[in-house]
Amino acid sequence: MHRSAPRLTRILACAAVPVMLVAAGCSSDDSGPGPSASPSSPAAGASAAPSSPAPAPSVAPAKFAKLPDACKAITAKTVEALVPDVKTKAGTPGKSTDVASRGSCSWNGLEDKGVEGSNYRWLDVSLLRFDSEQALGSGEKRAQDKYVAKVAEVKATEGAIDVRTSSAPGVGNEARAVSYSLKKTGETFRYGVIVARTENAVITVSYNGTGYAGADAPSAGELMEGTVKAVKDAVAAVAAANK
């Protein structure tokens, strides 16, 4: 009876060993690293790197790269017909720091008709050219915006009366004619103005006049007819300068 007790104790101790090993195995699941993603795999929840932004669409190149000499944009024949007794046949150029983008010229003359009075005429031309720029848009679009703004500016001439506007077909890509009267130096001056756009260039021609000492002021129709002739010269000159 006494010899069986130690044997029983050894059997119970051995029986307890697997239980302890199982318990140890469970605790190692809690404390160990456990299965994990491969080191080369991206961390769970990580987002892909952002893609580069798409480049902005390029603007179309401007058609015209230069302007003609403004004082040669209207032919000598036209100047002679519109401005009798012109003071300076070659014209008086306006100041410009960038003649490839802007220029202007004017002519004036006073025709003395003796007892019938005197006829005064003034003709001027303004040329503007716009380049294509990524930040500002195409040269054509910039010219379109300037064309609209210039027509509005002419229509809003301070002191202008009897303002009338109409289209000017056959002049560049688009053109608008504006006629009005203006009181100056005690006389009524009549104006014919055409603003035209040809591709990326904007042309403005103004032709005006009055009569002194009893001479009649020119009619609106006469002035506009002369303005059309001059602006067509200028449109052709811009095209010729870029051939």
GROMACS .gro file of C-alpha atoms in nm:
model
  243
    1MET     CA    1   0.000   0.000   0.000
    2HIS     CA    2   0.281   0.242   0.084
    3ARG     CA    3   0.479   0.140  -0.230
    4SER     CA    4   0.190   0.218  -0.465
    5ALA     CA    5   0.160   0.579  -0.351
    6PRO     CA    6   0.485   0.702  -0.512
    7ARG     CA    7   0.394   0.526  -0.834
    8LEU     CA    8   0.054   0.695  -0.840
    9THR     CA    9   0.224   1.031  -0.785
   10ARG     CA   10   0.453   0.976  -1.088
   11ILE     CA   11   0.161   0.879  -1.310
   12LEU     CA   12  -0.034   1.195  -1.217
   13ALA     CA   13   0.273   1.415  -1.280
   14CYS     CA   14   0.326   1.268  -1.626
   15ALA     CA   15  -0.040   1.304  -1.709
   16ALA     CA   16  -0.019   1.676  -1.630
   17VAL     CA   17   0.267   1.747  -1.875
   18PRO     CA   18   0.058   1.756  -2.200
   19VAL     CA   19  -0.191   1.995  -2.038
   20MET     CA   20   0.086   2.241  -1.952
   21LEU     CA   21   0.231   2.215  -2.303
   22VAL     CA   22  -0.110   2.290  -2.453
   23ALA     CA   23  -0.151   2.590  -2.227
   24ALA     CA   24   0.193   2.716  -2.324
   25GLY     CA   25   0.101   2.679  -2.689
   26CYS     CA   26  -0.213   2.893  -2.642
   27SER     CA   27  -0.024   3.167  -2.462
   28SER     CA   28   0.237   3.181  -2.740
   29ASP     CA   29  -0.043   3.260  -2.992
   30ASP     CA   30  -0.125   3.576  -2.793
   31SER     CA   31   0.230   3.705  -2.746
   32GLY     CA   32   0.406   3.597  -3.066
   33PRO     CA   33   0.415   3.789  -3.395
   34GLY     CA   34   0.180   3.549  -3.566
   35PRO     CA   35   0.138   3.527  -3.943
   36SER     CA   36   0.196   3.859  -4.124
   37ALA     CA   37   0.204   4.000  -4.476
   38SER     CA   38   0.519   3.957  -4.679
   39PRO     CA   39   0.768   4.245  -4.620
   40SER     CA   40   0.741   4.336  -4.988
   41SER     CA   41   0.362   4.371  -4.974
   42PRO     CA   42   0.212   4.722  -4.917
   43ALA     CA   43   0.063   4.784  -4.576
   44ALA     CA   44  -0.309   4.718  -4.548
   45GLY     CA   45  -0.515   5.028  -4.627
   46ALA     CA   46  -0.226   5.216  -4.799
   47SER     CA   47  -0.337   5.410  -5.109
   48ALA     CA   48  -0.158   5.414  -5.443
   49ALA     CA   49   0.070   5.711  -5.520
   50PRO     CA   50  -0.123   6.000  -5.689
   51SER     CA   51  -0.085   6.025  -6.065
   52SER     CA   52   0.064   6.336  -6.226
   53PRO     CA   53  -0.194   6.597  -6.339
   54ALA     CA   54  -0.280   6.594  -6.707
   55PRO     CA   55  -0.104   6.872  -6.901
   56ALA     CA   56  -0.320   7.170  -7.001
   57PRO     CA   57  -0.429   7.164  -7.367
   58SER     CA   58  -0.201   7.374  -7.585
   59VAL     CA   59  -0.342   7.683  -7.759
   60ALA     CA   60  -0.347   7.717  -8.135
   61PRO     CA   61  -0.063   7.927  -8.277
   62ALA     CA   62  -0.146   8.277  -8.398
   63LYS     CA   63  -0.177   8.312  -8.776
   64PHE     CA   64  -0.019   8.656  -8.812
   65ALA     CA   65   0.328   8.708  -8.665
   66LYS     CA   66   0.373   9.075  -8.756
   67LEU     CA   67   0.201   9.394  -8.864
   68PRO     CA   68   0.266   9.620  -9.162
   69ASP     CA   69   0.391   9.976  -9.123
   70ALA     CA   70   0.069  10.153  -9.019
   71CYS     CA   71   0.143  10.451  -9.244
   72LYS     CA   72   0.160  10.213  -9.541
   73ALA     CA   73  -0.144  10.008  -9.444
   74ILE     CA   74  -0.369  10.245  -9.638
   75THR     CA   75  -0.260  10.304  -9.996
   76ALA     CA   76  -0.146  10.647 -10.114
   77LYS     CA   77  -0.427  10.641 -10.371
   78THR     CA   78  -0.691  10.593 -10.100
   79VAL     CA   79  -0.540  10.863  -9.880
   80GLU     CA   80  -0.539  11.109 -10.171
   81ALA     CA   81  -0.904  11.034 -10.249
   82LEU     CA   82  -1.024  11.065  -9.889
   83VAL     CA   83  -0.809  11.356  -9.766
   84PRO     CA   84  -0.785  11.634 -10.027
   85ASP     CA   85  -0.486  11.865  -9.981
   86VAL     CA   86  -0.341  11.623  -9.726
   87LYS     CA   87  -0.083  11.793  -9.508
   88THR     CA   88   0.162  11.500  -9.484
   89LYS     CA   89   0.119  11.241  -9.760
   90ALA     CA   90   0.337  10.985  -9.579
   91GLY     CA   91   0.117  11.014  -9.271
   92THR     CA   92   0.198  11.088  -8.909
   93PRO     CA   93   0.285  10.770  -8.720
   94GLY     CA   94   0.173  10.717  -8.362
   95LYS     CA   95   0.423  10.620  -8.094
   96SER     CA   96   0.471  10.248  -8.029
   97THR     CA   97   0.729  10.053  -7.829
   98ASP     CA   98   0.635   9.728  -8.004
   99VAL     CA   99   0.563   9.780  -8.373
  100ALA     CA  100   0.511   9.405  -8.423
  101SER     CA  101   0.207   9.421  -8.194
  102ARG     CA  102   0.065   9.770  -8.235
  103GLY     CA  103   0.085  10.069  -8.464
  104SER     CA  104  -0.114  10.370  -8.583
  105CYS     CA  105  -0.102  10.650  -8.836
  106SER     CA  106  -0.310  10.955  -8.927
  107TRP     CA  107  -0.360  11.200  -9.212
  108ASN     CA  108  -0.545  11.531  -9.226
  109GLY     CA  109  -0.605  11.805  -9.476
  110LEU     CA  110  -0.800  12.126  -9.527
  111GLU     CA  111  -0.927  12.190  -9.879
  112ASP     CA  112  -0.984  12.562  -9.936
  113LYS     CA  113  -1.268  12.620 -10.182
  114GLY     CA  114  -1.263  12.998 -10.165
  115VAL     CA  115  -1.606  13.158 -10.124
  116GLU     CA  116  -1.758  12.812 -10.091
  117GLY     CA  117  -1.573  12.755  -9.768
  118SER     CA  118  -1.330  12.480  -9.670
  119ASN     CA  119  -1.355  12.107  -9.629
  120TYR     CA  120  -1.165  11.942  -9.344
  121ARG     CA  121  -1.094  11.568  -9.340
  122TRP     CA  122  -0.915  11.342  -9.093
  123LEU     CA  123  -0.828  10.974  -9.145
  124ASP     CA  124  -0.656  10.742  -8.902
  125VAL     CA  125  -0.584  10.371  -8.868
  126SER     CA  126  -0.496  10.162  -8.563
  127LEU     CA  127  -0.352   9.809  -8.579
  128LEU     CA  128  -0.334   9.560  -8.292
  129ARG     CA  129  -0.197   9.205  -8.306
  130PHE     CA  130  -0.231   8.934  -8.039
  131ASP     CA  131  -0.002   8.635  -7.981
  132SER     CA  132  -0.118   8.297  -7.852
  133GLU     CA  133  -0.023   8.249  -7.488
  134GLN     CA  134  -0.090   7.944  -7.271
  135ALA     CA  135  -0.208   8.156  -6.978
  136LEU     CA  136  -0.419   8.399  -7.188
  137GLY     CA  137  -0.554   8.188  -7.473
  138SER     CA  138  -0.513   8.183  -7.849
  139GLY     CA  139  -0.429   8.497  -8.042
  140GLU     CA  140  -0.758   8.469  -8.230
  141LYS     CA  141  -0.963   8.447  -7.909
  142ARG     CA  142  -0.778   8.743  -7.758
  143ALA     CA  143  -0.842   8.943  -8.077
  144GLN     CA  144  -1.212   8.852  -8.064
  145ASP     CA  145  -1.234   8.983  -7.708
  146LYS     CA  146  -1.057   9.307  -7.806
  147TYR     CA  147  -1.282   9.349  -8.109
  148VAL     CA  148  -1.595   9.333  -7.893
  149ALA     CA  149  -1.448   9.576  -7.640
  150LYS     CA  150  -1.337   9.821  -7.911
  151VAL     CA  151  -1.679   9.831  -8.075
  152ALA     CA  152  -1.834   9.908  -7.735
  153GLU     CA  153  -1.574  10.181  -7.677
  154VAL     CA  154  -1.648  10.353  -8.009
  155LYS     CA  155  -2.024  10.340  -7.948
  156ALA     CA  156  -1.970  10.501  -7.608
  157THR     CA  157  -1.765  10.796  -7.742
  158GLU     CA  158  -1.818  11.088  -7.508
  159GLY     CA  159  -2.041  11.357  -7.657
  160ALA     CA  160  -2.142  11.145  -7.958
  161ILE     CA  161  -2.491  11.203  -8.093
  162ASP     CA  162  -2.703  11.019  -8.349
  163VAL     CA  163  -2.500  10.700  -8.299
  164ARG     CA  164  -2.581  10.426  -8.549
  165THR     CA  165  -2.426  10.083  -8.591
  166SER     CA  166  -2.441   9.819  -8.859
  167SER     CA  167  -2.248   9.519  -8.981
  168ALA     CA  168  -1.973   9.566  -9.238
  169PRO     CA  169  -1.985   9.250  -9.453
  170GLY     CA  170  -1.684   9.151  -9.658
  171VAL     CA  171  -1.431   9.307  -9.421
  172GLY     CA  172  -1.202   9.058  -9.248
  173ASN     CA  173  -1.351   8.781  -9.033
  174GLU     CA  174  -1.596   9.021  -8.869
  175ALA     CA  175  -1.650   9.397  -8.871
  176ARG     CA  176  -1.882   9.656  -8.724
  177ALA     CA  177  -1.952  10.004  -8.858
  178VAL     CA  178  -2.037  10.293  -8.626
  179SER     CA  179  -2.139  10.642  -8.739
  180TYR     CA  180  -2.206  10.945  -8.521
  181SER     CA  181  -2.177  11.321  -8.497
  182LEU     CA  182  -1.973  11.529  -8.254
  183LYS     CA  183  -1.971  11.901  -8.179
  184LYS     CA  184  -1.617  12.047  -8.177
  185THR     CA  185  -1.480  12.400  -8.219
  186GLY     CA  186  -1.830  12.525  -8.290
  187GLU     CA  187  -1.879  12.289  -8.583
  188THR     CA  188  -2.050  11.953  -8.627
  189PHE     CA  189  -1.804  11.680  -8.720
  190ARG     CA  190  -1.936  11.358  -8.868
  191TYR     CA  191  -1.758  11.027  -8.811
  192GLY     CA  192  -1.747  10.693  -8.985
  193VAL     CA  193  -1.565  10.423  -8.788
  194ILE     CA  194  -1.514  10.056  -8.868
  195VAL     CA  195  -1.368   9.806  -8.624
  196ALA     CA  196  -1.261   9.484  -8.797
  197ARG     CA  197  -1.097   9.159  -8.692
  198THR     CA  198  -0.884   8.957  -8.928
  199GLU     CA  199  -0.760   8.639  -8.756
  200ASN     CA  200  -0.551   8.756  -8.456
  201ALA     CA  201  -0.540   9.124  -8.555
  202VAL     CA  202  -0.786   9.406  -8.481
  203ILE     CA  203  -0.805   9.709  -8.714
  204THR     CA  204  -0.984  10.034  -8.641
  205VAL     CA  205  -1.027  10.299  -8.910
  206SER     CA  206  -1.183  10.636  -8.832
  207TYR     CA  207  -1.271  10.890  -9.100
  208ASN     CA  208  -1.426  11.221  -9.008
  209GLY     CA  209  -1.472  11.573  -9.133
  210THR     CA  210  -1.667  11.897  -9.133
  211GLY     CA  211  -1.721  12.207  -9.340
  212TYR     CA  212  -1.594  12.555  -9.249
  213ALA     CA  213  -1.704  12.901  -9.363
  214GLY     CA  214  -2.027  12.783  -9.520
  215ALA     CA  215  -1.909  12.452  -9.665
  216ASP     CA  216  -2.137  12.158  -9.597
  217ALA     CA  217  -2.032  11.883  -9.360
  218PRO     CA  218  -1.990  11.545  -9.532
  219SER     CA  219  -2.285  11.306  -9.517
  220ALA     CA  220  -2.274  10.992  -9.303
  221GLY     CA  221  -2.298  10.778  -9.617
  222GLU     CA  222  -2.005  10.955  -9.785
  223LEU     CA  223  -1.786  10.908  -9.479
  224MET     CA  224  -1.872  10.542  -9.432
  225GLU     CA  225  -1.804  10.468  -9.798
  226GLY     CA  226  -1.454  10.610  -9.753
  227THR     CA  227  -1.405  10.420  -9.425
  228VAL     CA  228  -1.489  10.089  -9.592
  229LYS     CA  229  -1.233  10.154  -9.866
  230ALA     CA  230  -0.960  10.238  -9.613
  231VAL     CA  231  -1.025   9.943  -9.382
  232LYS     CA  232  -1.016   9.699  -9.674
  233ASP     CA  233  -0.673   9.838  -9.763
  234ALA     CA  234  -0.559   9.776  -9.405
  235VAL     CA  235  -0.693   9.419  -9.392
  236ALA     CA  236  -0.510   9.338  -9.717
  237ALA     CA  237  -0.191   9.499  -9.584
  238VAL     CA  238  -0.190   9.278  -9.272
  239ALA     CA  239  -0.225   8.965  -9.485
  240ALA     CA  240   0.048   9.080  -9.726
  241ALA     CA  241   0.291   9.152  -9.441
  242ASN     CA  242   0.269   8.787  -9.328
  243LYS     CA  243   0.324   8.614  -9.664
   0.00000   0.00000   0.00000
